[in-house]
């Protein structure tokens, strides 16, 4: 996000425009779908622990709800921008459509740094956000969930505030809640597991045995950690993990040529994904510069942190050995870099397909909340695997049939589904 020349919204619109041309989408639909339907911008006053009051800036963007209520996470980040949220809300629409769940796309954000806030301050911020948004969200309007630097506790504080305002219990108003408080088993690991289900299918299609592969990861938040867990459980070896060090305010790559022990690495990270450097050295990790994760001689790279990480400037650092890029993050590849990937032999599992496991499990969470009956973890993960595997198969088949880049094939399916819903509703 630090790159001032990159604009995620411009990137999301460029991706959309290219595919709209390809499928000859009619003009009103283009105009409708290349921008959000609604957005809310507001201030959130929060009493800080030192007695002062700080005013935070919050956003919620609802890109499209033709297929169902808007759905998507709320991010906490000091460099959050409205354009990033706009882009992310668009990607949510395509994400829900590509896995064929009856939800639209939305996203929210607060400009803040939760790493520098006490739990009490974070709770008041969550409640303040909902006080501003409560009339324009809810189970049949727009359903928030966790995202970058937000977690199940934040979601429960938000839900509690919503329920106070609306005088009732509405567990379907927010997903990603704690298990036992309306949350679904499997939700925490769902996004990371979904990434690996699609990777497993991609490797099958390429005729590669996952147990013979190595990988390098960017990020060690919730998505990356659980992706790493399942990937290693399936026999893969993670050589490097890059993550932000909040003490030093820079990223490091932790490398171990014979494979990182993910359980032990997860045990020495803080809730926001900073790994304890000294303890990592004790585990025998080499400490390299943050950007070195991309240059490892591995078979698979998984950008699982933030947007705009694979660019024309670092593409040539990717090892010739890399066969698959699996986009666990939203928007990690800049559009100009897509052109380079297209010309290479690297197979891409595009973000809104690759990381759709989180929202798919959120949908299962809503279904369980509506029934007030909760499934065992195995059942949740089995249904998740089925959804992800089917979605991958659909995109892969279209890509093969029409000779399309995987991202474009995913867009063709998603845009067509949303466009059809808009037409059926009679909006255009
Ligand atoms: N924040 C996640 C995403 O970007 C999950 C959204 C949700 O569960 O609604 O897909």
Short mmCIF file of C-alpha atoms and ligand atoms in Angstrom, two decimals:
data_model
loop_
_atom_site.label_atom_id
_atom_site.label_comp_id
_atom_site.label_asym_id
_atom_site.label_seq_id
_atom_site.Cartn_x
_atom_site.Cartn_y
_atom_site.Cartn_z
CA UNK A 1 0.00 0.00 0.00
CA UNK A 2 2.99 2.28 0.37
CA UNK A 3 3.41 2.58 -3.44
CA UNK A 4 1.68 5.89 -4.18
CA UNK A 5 1.56 5.22 -7.94
CA UNK A 6 -0.53 2.07 -7.51
CA UNK A 7 -4.29 2.39 -7.20
CA UNK A 8 -6.20 -0.80 -6.44
CA UNK A 9 -9.47 0.61 -7.78
CA UNK A 10 -7.86 1.49 -11.11
CA UNK A 11 -6.41 -2.05 -11.19
CA UNK A 12 -9.80 -3.66 -10.46
CA UNK A 13 -11.48 -1.51 -13.13
CA UNK A 14 -8.79 -2.36 -15.70
CA UNK A 15 -9.29 -6.09 -15.07
CA UNK A 16 -13.06 -5.63 -15.38
CA UNK A 17 -12.87 -3.48 -18.55
CA UNK A 18 -10.64 -6.00 -20.34
CA UNK A 19 -13.07 -8.86 -19.71
CA UNK A 20 -16.13 -6.67 -20.40
CA UNK A 21 -14.59 -6.07 -23.87
CA UNK A 22 -13.91 -9.78 -24.29
CA UNK A 23 -17.50 -10.81 -23.55
CA UNK A 24 -18.97 -7.73 -25.27
CA UNK A 25 -20.89 -6.69 -22.15
CA UNK A 26 -23.63 -4.19 -22.90
CA UNK A 27 -23.01 -0.54 -21.96
CA UNK A 28 -25.42 -0.10 -18.99
CA UNK A 29 -24.03 -3.21 -17.32
CA UNK A 30 -20.47 -2.00 -17.83
CA UNK A 31 -21.26 1.33 -16.24
CA UNK A 32 -23.13 -0.33 -13.38
CA UNK A 33 -20.55 -2.99 -12.59
CA UNK A 34 -17.33 -1.00 -12.94
CA UNK A 35 -18.21 1.05 -9.85
CA UNK A 36 -19.85 0.43 -6.45
CA UNK A 37 -23.62 0.75 -6.01
CA UNK A 38 -23.31 2.54 -2.67
CA UNK A 39 -20.65 3.81 -0.32
CA UNK A 40 -20.65 5.18 3.21
CA UNK A 41 -17.92 7.44 4.56
CA UNK A 42 -18.03 8.41 8.20
CA UNK A 43 -16.11 9.57 11.25
CA UNK A 44 -15.83 7.51 14.43
CA UNK A 45 -15.00 9.34 17.67
CA UNK A 46 -13.31 7.04 20.18
CA UNK A 47 -12.45 7.74 23.83
CA UNK A 48 -8.85 6.62 24.26
CA UNK A 49 -7.48 5.14 27.48
CA UNK A 50 -5.45 8.29 28.24
CA UNK A 51 -8.65 10.37 28.40
CA UNK A 52 -8.25 11.97 24.97
CA UNK A 53 -10.71 11.51 22.10
CA UNK A 54 -9.49 10.43 18.70
CA UNK A 55 -11.51 10.70 15.49
CA UNK A 56 -11.09 7.75 13.12
CA UNK A 57 -12.21 7.55 9.50
CA UNK A 58 -14.41 4.60 8.44
CA UNK A 59 -15.76 3.33 5.13
CA UNK A 60 -18.18 0.69 3.91
CA UNK A 61 -18.64 0.11 0.20
CA UNK A 62 -21.39 -2.07 -1.31
CA UNK A 63 -20.39 -2.87 -4.86
CA UNK A 64 -23.28 -5.07 -5.94
CA UNK A 65 -26.12 -7.00 -4.31
CA UNK A 66 -27.97 -8.44 -7.32
CA UNK A 67 -27.16 -12.04 -6.29
CA UNK A 68 -27.77 -11.52 -2.56
CA UNK A 69 -26.83 -9.23 0.35
CA UNK A 70 -23.44 -7.53 0.04
CA UNK A 71 -20.69 -9.53 1.77
CA UNK A 72 -17.11 -8.84 2.70
CA UNK A 73 -14.61 -8.10 5.40
CA UNK A 74 -13.67 -5.02 7.40
CA UNK A 75 -9.97 -4.12 7.36
CA UNK A 76 -8.00 -2.19 9.95
CA UNK A 77 -4.96 -0.55 8.41
CA UNK A 78 -3.11 2.74 8.97
CA UNK A 79 -2.80 3.27 5.20
CA UNK A 80 -6.35 2.32 4.29
CA UNK A 81 -7.89 4.29 1.41
CA UNK A 82 -11.39 4.50 -0.05
CA UNK A 83 -10.10 3.40 -3.45
CA UNK A 84 -8.63 0.23 -1.95
CA UNK A 85 -11.98 -0.54 -0.31
CA UNK A 86 -13.78 0.12 -3.59
CA UNK A 87 -11.53 -2.36 -5.37
CA UNK A 88 -11.90 -4.94 -2.64
CA UNK A 89 -15.69 -4.62 -2.70
CA UNK A 90 -15.65 -5.30 -6.47
CA UNK A 91 -13.43 -8.33 -5.98
CA UNK A 92 -15.90 -9.62 -3.36
CA UNK A 93 -18.72 -9.52 -5.91
CA UNK A 94 -16.66 -11.62 -8.35
CA UNK A 95 -15.50 -13.91 -5.53
CA UNK A 96 -19.03 -14.79 -4.36
CA UNK A 97 -20.14 -15.25 -7.97
CA UNK A 98 -17.25 -17.50 -9.00
CA UNK A 99 -17.94 -19.94 -6.14
CA UNK A 100 -21.66 -19.52 -6.82
CA UNK A 101 -22.90 -18.50 -3.39
CA UNK A 102 -25.99 -16.26 -3.14
CA UNK A 103 -24.21 -13.13 -1.93
CA UNK A 104 -22.99 -9.85 -3.41
CA UNK A 105 -19.84 -7.85 -2.79
CA UNK A 106 -18.93 -5.32 -0.13
CA UNK A 107 -15.92 -4.26 1.92
CA UNK A 108 -15.20 -1.94 4.81
CA UNK A 109 -12.21 -0.35 6.41
CA UNK A 110 -11.05 1.88 9.19
CA UNK A 111 -7.89 3.99 8.99
CA UNK A 112 -6.24 2.83 12.22
CA UNK A 113 -3.43 0.71 13.59
CA UNK A 114 -4.86 -1.87 16.01
CA UNK A 115 -1.29 -2.93 16.90
CA UNK A 116 -0.97 0.41 18.69
CA UNK A 117 -4.38 0.29 20.43
CA UNK A 118 -5.47 -1.37 23.69
CA UNK A 119 -8.30 -3.95 23.62
CA UNK A 120 -10.66 -1.38 25.20
CA UNK A 121 -9.87 1.19 22.50
CA UNK A 122 -10.36 -1.45 19.79
CA UNK A 123 -13.74 -2.42 21.27
CA UNK A 124 -14.95 1.20 21.31
CA UNK A 125 -13.74 1.62 17.72
CA UNK A 126 -15.68 -1.49 16.61
CA UNK A 127 -18.84 -0.30 18.38
CA UNK A 128 -18.45 3.21 16.92
CA UNK A 129 -18.13 1.79 13.41
CA UNK A 130 -21.40 -0.12 13.80
CA UNK A 131 -23.22 2.88 15.29
CA UNK A 132 -22.48 4.74 12.05
CA UNK A 133 -23.38 1.86 9.74
CA UNK A 134 -26.13 -0.02 11.56
CA UNK A 135 -29.03 1.26 9.43
CA UNK A 136 -27.31 0.25 6.21
CA UNK A 137 -26.06 -3.23 7.06
CA UNK A 138 -27.54 -6.47 8.42
CA UNK A 139 -28.41 -10.03 7.41
CA UNK A 140 -30.49 -8.97 4.40
CA UNK A 141 -28.46 -5.89 3.41
CA UNK A 142 -24.74 -6.22 3.94
CA UNK A 143 -22.83 -8.70 6.10
CA UNK A 144 -19.33 -7.83 7.37
CA UNK A 145 -16.59 -10.35 8.31
CA UNK A 146 -12.94 -10.32 9.41
CA UNK A 147 -10.16 -9.23 7.07
CA UNK A 148 -6.69 -7.70 7.38
CA UNK A 149 -5.97 -7.14 11.12
CA UNK A 150 -9.54 -7.87 12.28
CA UNK A 151 -10.57 -11.05 14.09
CA UNK A 152 -13.46 -12.97 15.70
CA UNK A 153 -13.44 -10.79 18.84
CA UNK A 154 -13.79 -7.61 16.74
CA UNK A 155 -16.73 -9.24 14.92
CA UNK A 156 -18.49 -10.13 18.17
CA UNK A 157 -18.13 -6.60 19.57
CA UNK A 158 -19.58 -5.31 16.30
CA UNK A 159 -22.46 -7.80 16.37
CA UNK A 160 -23.22 -6.99 20.00
CA UNK A 161 -23.51 -3.29 19.15
CA UNK A 162 -25.74 -4.09 16.16
CA UNK A 163 -27.99 -6.25 18.34
CA UNK A 164 -28.30 -3.54 21.00
CA UNK A 165 -29.36 -1.02 18.34
CA UNK A 166 -31.80 -3.39 16.62
CA UNK A 167 -33.14 -4.90 19.84
CA UNK A 168 -32.81 -8.60 19.05
CA UNK A 169 -30.43 -11.38 18.17
CA UNK A 170 -29.28 -11.26 14.54
CA UNK A 171 -26.41 -13.75 14.29
CA UNK A 172 -26.55 -13.62 10.49
CA UNK A 173 -25.61 -9.92 10.49
CA UNK A 174 -21.87 -10.56 10.82
CA UNK A 175 -19.76 -13.66 10.14
CA UNK A 176 -16.38 -14.80 11.40
CA UNK A 177 -17.69 -14.77 14.99
CA UNK A 178 -16.13 -16.92 17.73
CA UNK A 179 -17.17 -20.57 17.78
CA UNK A 180 -19.93 -20.97 20.39
CA UNK A 181 -21.10 -17.40 19.75
CA UNK A 182 -22.60 -18.03 16.31
CA UNK A 183 -19.31 -18.77 14.61
CA UNK A 184 -18.70 -21.79 12.40
CA UNK A 185 -16.12 -24.43 13.09
CA UNK A 186 -13.53 -24.26 10.33
CA UNK A 187 -14.04 -20.51 9.63
CA UNK A 188 -10.62 -19.50 11.02
CA UNK A 189 -8.76 -21.88 8.73
CA UNK A 190 -11.23 -21.66 5.81
CA UNK A 191 -9.46 -19.04 3.66
CA UNK A 192 -6.03 -20.66 4.01
CA UNK A 193 -7.42 -24.15 3.47
CA UNK A 194 -9.35 -22.93 0.42
CA UNK A 195 -6.11 -21.57 -1.04
CA UNK A 196 -4.56 -25.04 -0.73
CA UNK A 197 -7.63 -26.85 -2.10
CA UNK A 198 -7.27 -24.76 -5.28
CA UNK A 199 -3.49 -25.29 -5.31
CA UNK A 200 -4.03 -29.05 -4.97
CA UNK A 201 -6.40 -28.97 -7.97
CA UNK A 202 -3.99 -26.83 -10.00
CA UNK A 203 -1.12 -29.25 -9.32
CA UNK A 204 -3.35 -32.19 -10.27
CA UNK A 205 -4.18 -30.45 -13.56
CA UNK A 206 -0.46 -29.87 -14.18
CA UNK A 207 0.43 -33.47 -13.28
CA UNK A 208 2.61 -32.47 -10.31
CA UNK A 209 2.66 -34.41 -7.03
CA UNK A 210 2.11 -31.89 -4.21
CA UNK A 211 4.34 -33.93 -1.88
CA UNK A 212 7.31 -33.32 -4.17
CA UNK A 213 6.90 -29.52 -4.18
CA UNK A 214 8.42 -26.60 -2.29
CA UNK A 215 6.90 -23.18 -1.68
CA UNK A 216 7.62 -19.65 -0.51
CA UNK A 217 4.99 -17.55 1.23
CA UNK A 218 4.44 -13.86 1.71
CA UNK A 219 2.55 -13.03 4.90
CA UNK A 220 1.98 -14.94 8.10
CA UNK A 221 -1.44 -13.69 9.13
CA UNK A 222 -4.48 -15.92 9.35
CA UNK A 223 -4.62 -16.84 5.65
CA UNK A 224 -0.93 -17.65 5.25
CA UNK A 225 -0.64 -19.58 8.51
CA UNK A 226 -3.49 -21.97 7.72
CA UNK A 227 -2.47 -22.30 4.07
CA UNK A 228 1.01 -23.27 5.30
CA UNK A 229 -0.45 -25.79 7.76
CA UNK A 230 -2.54 -27.65 5.16
CA UNK A 231 0.15 -27.46 2.48
CA UNK A 232 2.72 -29.07 4.77
CA UNK A 233 0.14 -31.63 5.96
CA UNK A 234 -0.26 -32.66 2.30
CA UNK A 235 3.51 -33.20 2.11
CA UNK A 236 4.74 -29.89 0.66
CA UNK A 237 7.76 -28.12 2.07
CA UNK A 238 7.78 -24.38 2.88
CA UNK A 239 11.24 -22.97 2.41
CA UNK A 240 10.54 -19.31 3.18
CA UNK A 241 7.98 -17.07 4.87
CA UNK A 242 8.11 -13.30 4.67
CA UNK A 243 6.29 -11.14 7.17
CA UNK A 244 6.07 -7.70 8.65
CA UNK A 245 7.96 -7.02 11.87
CA UNK A 246 5.97 -4.44 13.76
CA UNK A 247 8.84 -3.65 16.16
CA UNK A 248 11.38 -2.90 13.41
CA UNK A 249 8.70 -1.52 11.02
CA UNK A 250 9.96 -3.61 8.14
CA UNK A 251 9.50 -7.07 6.67
CA UNK A 252 11.87 -10.03 6.98
CA UNK A 253 12.04 -13.33 5.17
CA UNK A 254 12.52 -16.37 7.42
CA UNK A 255 14.19 -19.15 5.46
CA UNK A 256 15.06 -22.76 6.15
CA UNK A 257 16.33 -24.75 3.17
CA UNK A 258 15.14 -28.10 4.53
CA UNK A 259 11.65 -26.76 5.33
CA UNK A 260 10.15 -24.54 8.03
CA UNK A 261 8.32 -26.06 10.99
CA UNK A 262 5.01 -24.20 10.61
CA UNK A 263 3.59 -25.21 14.00
CA UNK A 264 6.63 -23.86 15.81
CA UNK A 265 6.67 -20.70 13.71
CA UNK A 266 2.96 -20.11 14.41
CA UNK A 267 3.65 -20.53 18.13
CA UNK A 268 6.07 -17.57 18.12
CA UNK A 269 3.97 -15.02 16.23
CA UNK A 270 1.77 -12.31 17.70
CA UNK A 271 -1.96 -11.97 16.83
CA UNK A 272 -1.14 -9.60 13.94
CA UNK A 273 1.40 -11.93 12.33
CA UNK A 274 4.77 -10.55 13.54
CA UNK A 275 7.17 -13.44 14.14
CA UNK A 276 9.53 -13.14 17.14
CA UNK A 277 12.90 -12.67 15.40
CA UNK A 278 15.14 -14.00 18.19
CA UNK A 279 13.02 -17.11 18.69
CA UNK A 280 12.97 -17.71 14.92
CA UNK A 281 16.78 -17.61 14.89
CA UNK A 282 16.73 -20.17 17.73
CA UNK A 283 14.59 -22.40 15.48
CA UNK A 284 17.44 -22.32 12.95
CA UNK A 285 15.87 -19.85 10.50
CA UNK A 286 18.05 -17.65 8.31
CA UNK A 287 16.99 -14.01 8.41
CA UNK A 288 16.83 -12.37 4.97
CA UNK A 289 15.43 -9.07 3.64
CA UNK A 290 11.60 -9.00 3.39
CA UNK A 291 11.43 -8.97 -0.40
CA UNK A 292 13.60 -12.11 -0.74
CA UNK A 293 10.58 -14.42 -0.42
CA UNK A 294 9.90 -13.86 -4.10
CA UNK A 295 13.36 -14.93 -5.26
CA UNK A 296 13.48 -18.43 -3.75
CA UNK A 297 14.11 -21.53 -5.88
CA UNK A 298 10.74 -23.11 -5.19
CA UNK A 299 7.88 -24.60 -7.25
CA UNK A 300 5.11 -22.42 -5.85
CA UNK A 301 4.88 -18.88 -4.58
CA UNK A 302 1.95 -17.76 -2.46
CA UNK A 303 1.46 -14.01 -1.98
CA UNK A 304 -0.84 -14.03 1.08
CA UNK A 305 -0.37 -10.52 2.47
CA UNK A 306 -1.54 -7.34 0.73
CA UNK A 307 -2.24 -5.96 -2.73
CA UNK A 308 0.37 -4.87 -5.32
CA UNK A 309 3.18 -7.27 -4.33
CA UNK A 310 3.99 -8.81 -7.73
CA UNK A 311 4.97 -5.98 -10.05
CA UNK A 312 6.91 -5.40 -13.27
CA UNK A 313 9.84 -4.38 -11.08
CA UNK A 314 10.15 -7.64 -9.16
CA UNK A 315 8.74 -10.13 -11.66
CA UNK A 316 12.21 -10.95 -13.01
CA UNK A 317 13.32 -11.96 -9.49
CA UNK A 318 10.92 -14.92 -9.57
CA UNK A 319 12.93 -18.14 -9.96
CA UNK A 320 12.68 -20.06 -13.27
CA UNK A 321 11.71 -23.06 -11.12
CA UNK A 322 8.35 -21.50 -10.12
CA UNK A 323 5.42 -23.26 -11.79
CA UNK A 324 2.44 -21.90 -9.86
CA UNK A 325 1.43 -18.57 -8.32
CA UNK A 326 -1.38 -18.96 -5.81
CA UNK A 327 -2.89 -15.62 -4.81
CA UNK A 328 -4.02 -15.94 -1.20
CA UNK A 329 -4.20 -12.14 -0.83
CA UNK A 330 -6.66 -9.88 -2.62
CA UNK A 331 -5.09 -8.09 -5.59
CA UNK A 332 -1.43 -9.06 -5.01
CA UNK A 333 -0.58 -8.79 -8.73
CA UNK A 334 -0.41 -5.42 -10.49
CA UNK A 335 -2.21 -5.51 -13.90
CA UNK A 336 1.03 -4.81 -15.86
CA UNK A 337 2.61 -7.81 -14.15
CA UNK A 338 -0.29 -10.00 -15.34
CA UNK A 339 0.94 -9.44 -18.88
CA UNK A 340 4.33 -10.88 -17.90
CA UNK A 341 2.79 -13.89 -16.14
CA UNK A 342 0.62 -14.56 -19.21
CA UNK A 343 3.75 -14.76 -21.38
CA UNK A 344 5.59 -17.02 -18.91
CA UNK A 345 5.02 -20.71 -18.21
CA UNK A 346 3.69 -19.97 -14.74
CA UNK A 347 0.17 -21.16 -13.91
CA UNK A 348 -1.90 -18.63 -11.95
CA UNK A 349 -4.64 -19.37 -9.43
CA UNK A 350 -6.28 -15.91 -9.34
CA UNK A 351 -7.14 -14.22 -6.06
CA UNK A 352 -10.91 -14.15 -6.05
CA UNK A 353 -11.00 -17.87 -6.85
CA UNK A 354 -7.99 -18.85 -4.73
CA UNK A 355 -9.05 -17.08 -1.53
CA UNK A 356 -12.82 -17.59 -1.78
CA UNK A 357 -12.76 -20.18 1.02
CA UNK A 358 -13.25 -17.55 3.71
CA UNK A 359 -16.43 -16.10 2.32
CA UNK A 360 -17.71 -19.54 1.37
CA UNK A 361 -17.38 -20.60 4.99
CA UNK A 362 -18.98 -17.29 6.04
CA UNK A 363 -21.94 -18.30 3.91
CA UNK A 364 -22.03 -21.67 5.72
CA UNK A 365 -21.87 -19.75 9.00
CA UNK A 366 -24.95 -17.72 8.02
CA UNK A 367 -26.81 -20.86 6.98
CA UNK A 368 -26.01 -22.50 10.33
CA UNK A 369 -27.03 -19.33 12.21
CA UNK A 370 -30.35 -19.22 10.35
CA UNK A 371 -31.06 -22.85 11.35
CA UNK A 372 -29.54 -22.33 14.81
CA UNK A 373 -27.91 -25.72 14.26
CA UNK A 374 -24.16 -26.08 13.89
CA UNK A 375 -22.23 -28.65 11.86
CA UNK A 376 -19.10 -30.55 12.91
CA UNK A 377 -15.79 -29.22 11.57
CA UNK A 378 -15.36 -32.16 9.18
CA UNK A 379 -18.73 -31.42 7.58
CA UNK A 380 -17.89 -27.73 7.13
CA UNK A 381 -14.51 -28.49 5.56
CA UNK A 382 -15.95 -31.20 3.33
CA UNK A 383 -18.56 -28.77 1.97
CA UNK A 384 -15.85 -26.11 1.58
CA UNK A 385 -13.58 -28.46 -0.36
CA UNK A 386 -16.49 -29.42 -2.63
CA UNK A 387 -17.33 -25.76 -3.40
CA UNK A 388 -13.71 -24.74 -4.01
CA UNK A 389 -12.92 -27.80 -6.14
CA UNK A 390 -16.02 -27.22 -8.28
CA UNK A 391 -15.26 -23.54 -8.73
CA UNK A 392 -11.66 -24.32 -9.73
CA UNK A 393 -12.85 -26.97 -12.19
CA UNK A 394 -15.28 -24.53 -13.83
CA UNK A 395 -12.64 -21.84 -14.28
CA UNK A 396 -9.97 -24.29 -15.44
CA UNK A 397 -12.34 -25.87 -17.99
CA UNK A 398 -13.23 -22.50 -19.48
CA UNK A 399 -9.58 -21.42 -19.55
CA UNK A 400 -8.66 -24.62 -21.41
CA UNK A 401 -11.59 -24.47 -23.84
CA UNK A 402 -11.14 -20.83 -24.80
CA UNK A 403 -7.38 -20.54 -24.32
CA UNK A 404 -7.88 -17.91 -21.61
CA UNK A 405 -5.59 -16.75 -18.81
CA UNK A 406 -6.95 -18.15 -15.53
CA UNK A 407 -7.77 -14.68 -14.14
CA UNK A 408 -9.72 -13.79 -17.27
CA UNK A 409 -11.60 -17.11 -17.22
CA UNK A 410 -12.60 -16.52 -13.58
CA UNK A 411 -13.78 -13.01 -14.52
CA UNK A 412 -15.82 -14.30 -17.48
CA UNK A 413 -17.71 -16.71 -15.22
CA UNK A 414 -18.20 -14.20 -12.40
CA UNK A 415 -19.23 -11.22 -14.55
CA UNK A 416 -21.66 -13.34 -16.56
CA UNK A 417 -23.33 -14.60 -13.37
CA UNK A 418 -23.69 -11.12 -11.88
CA UNK A 419 -24.81 -9.62 -15.21
CA UNK A 420 -27.48 -12.31 -15.51
CA UNK A 421 -28.80 -11.53 -12.01
CA UNK A 422 -28.96 -7.83 -12.87
CA UNK A 423 -30.83 -8.56 -16.11
CA UNK A 424 -33.25 -10.98 -14.41
CA UNK A 425 -34.06 -8.37 -11.79
CA UNK A 426 -34.86 -5.96 -14.58
CA UNK A 427 -32.27 -3.37 -13.51
CA UNK A 428 -31.04 -2.94 -17.07
N1 LIG B 1 -12.33 -10.97 4.18
C1 LIG B 1 -12.49 -12.21 3.48
C2 LIG B 1 -12.32 -12.01 1.99
O1 LIG B 1 -11.70 -11.09 1.53
C3 LIG B 1 -13.77 -12.90 3.87
C4 LIG B 1 -15.03 -12.12 3.61
C5 LIG B 1 -16.27 -12.71 4.24
O2 LIG B 1 -16.19 -13.75 4.87
O3 LIG B 1 -17.31 -12.10 4.07
O4 LIG B 1 -12.72 -12.82 1.22
#
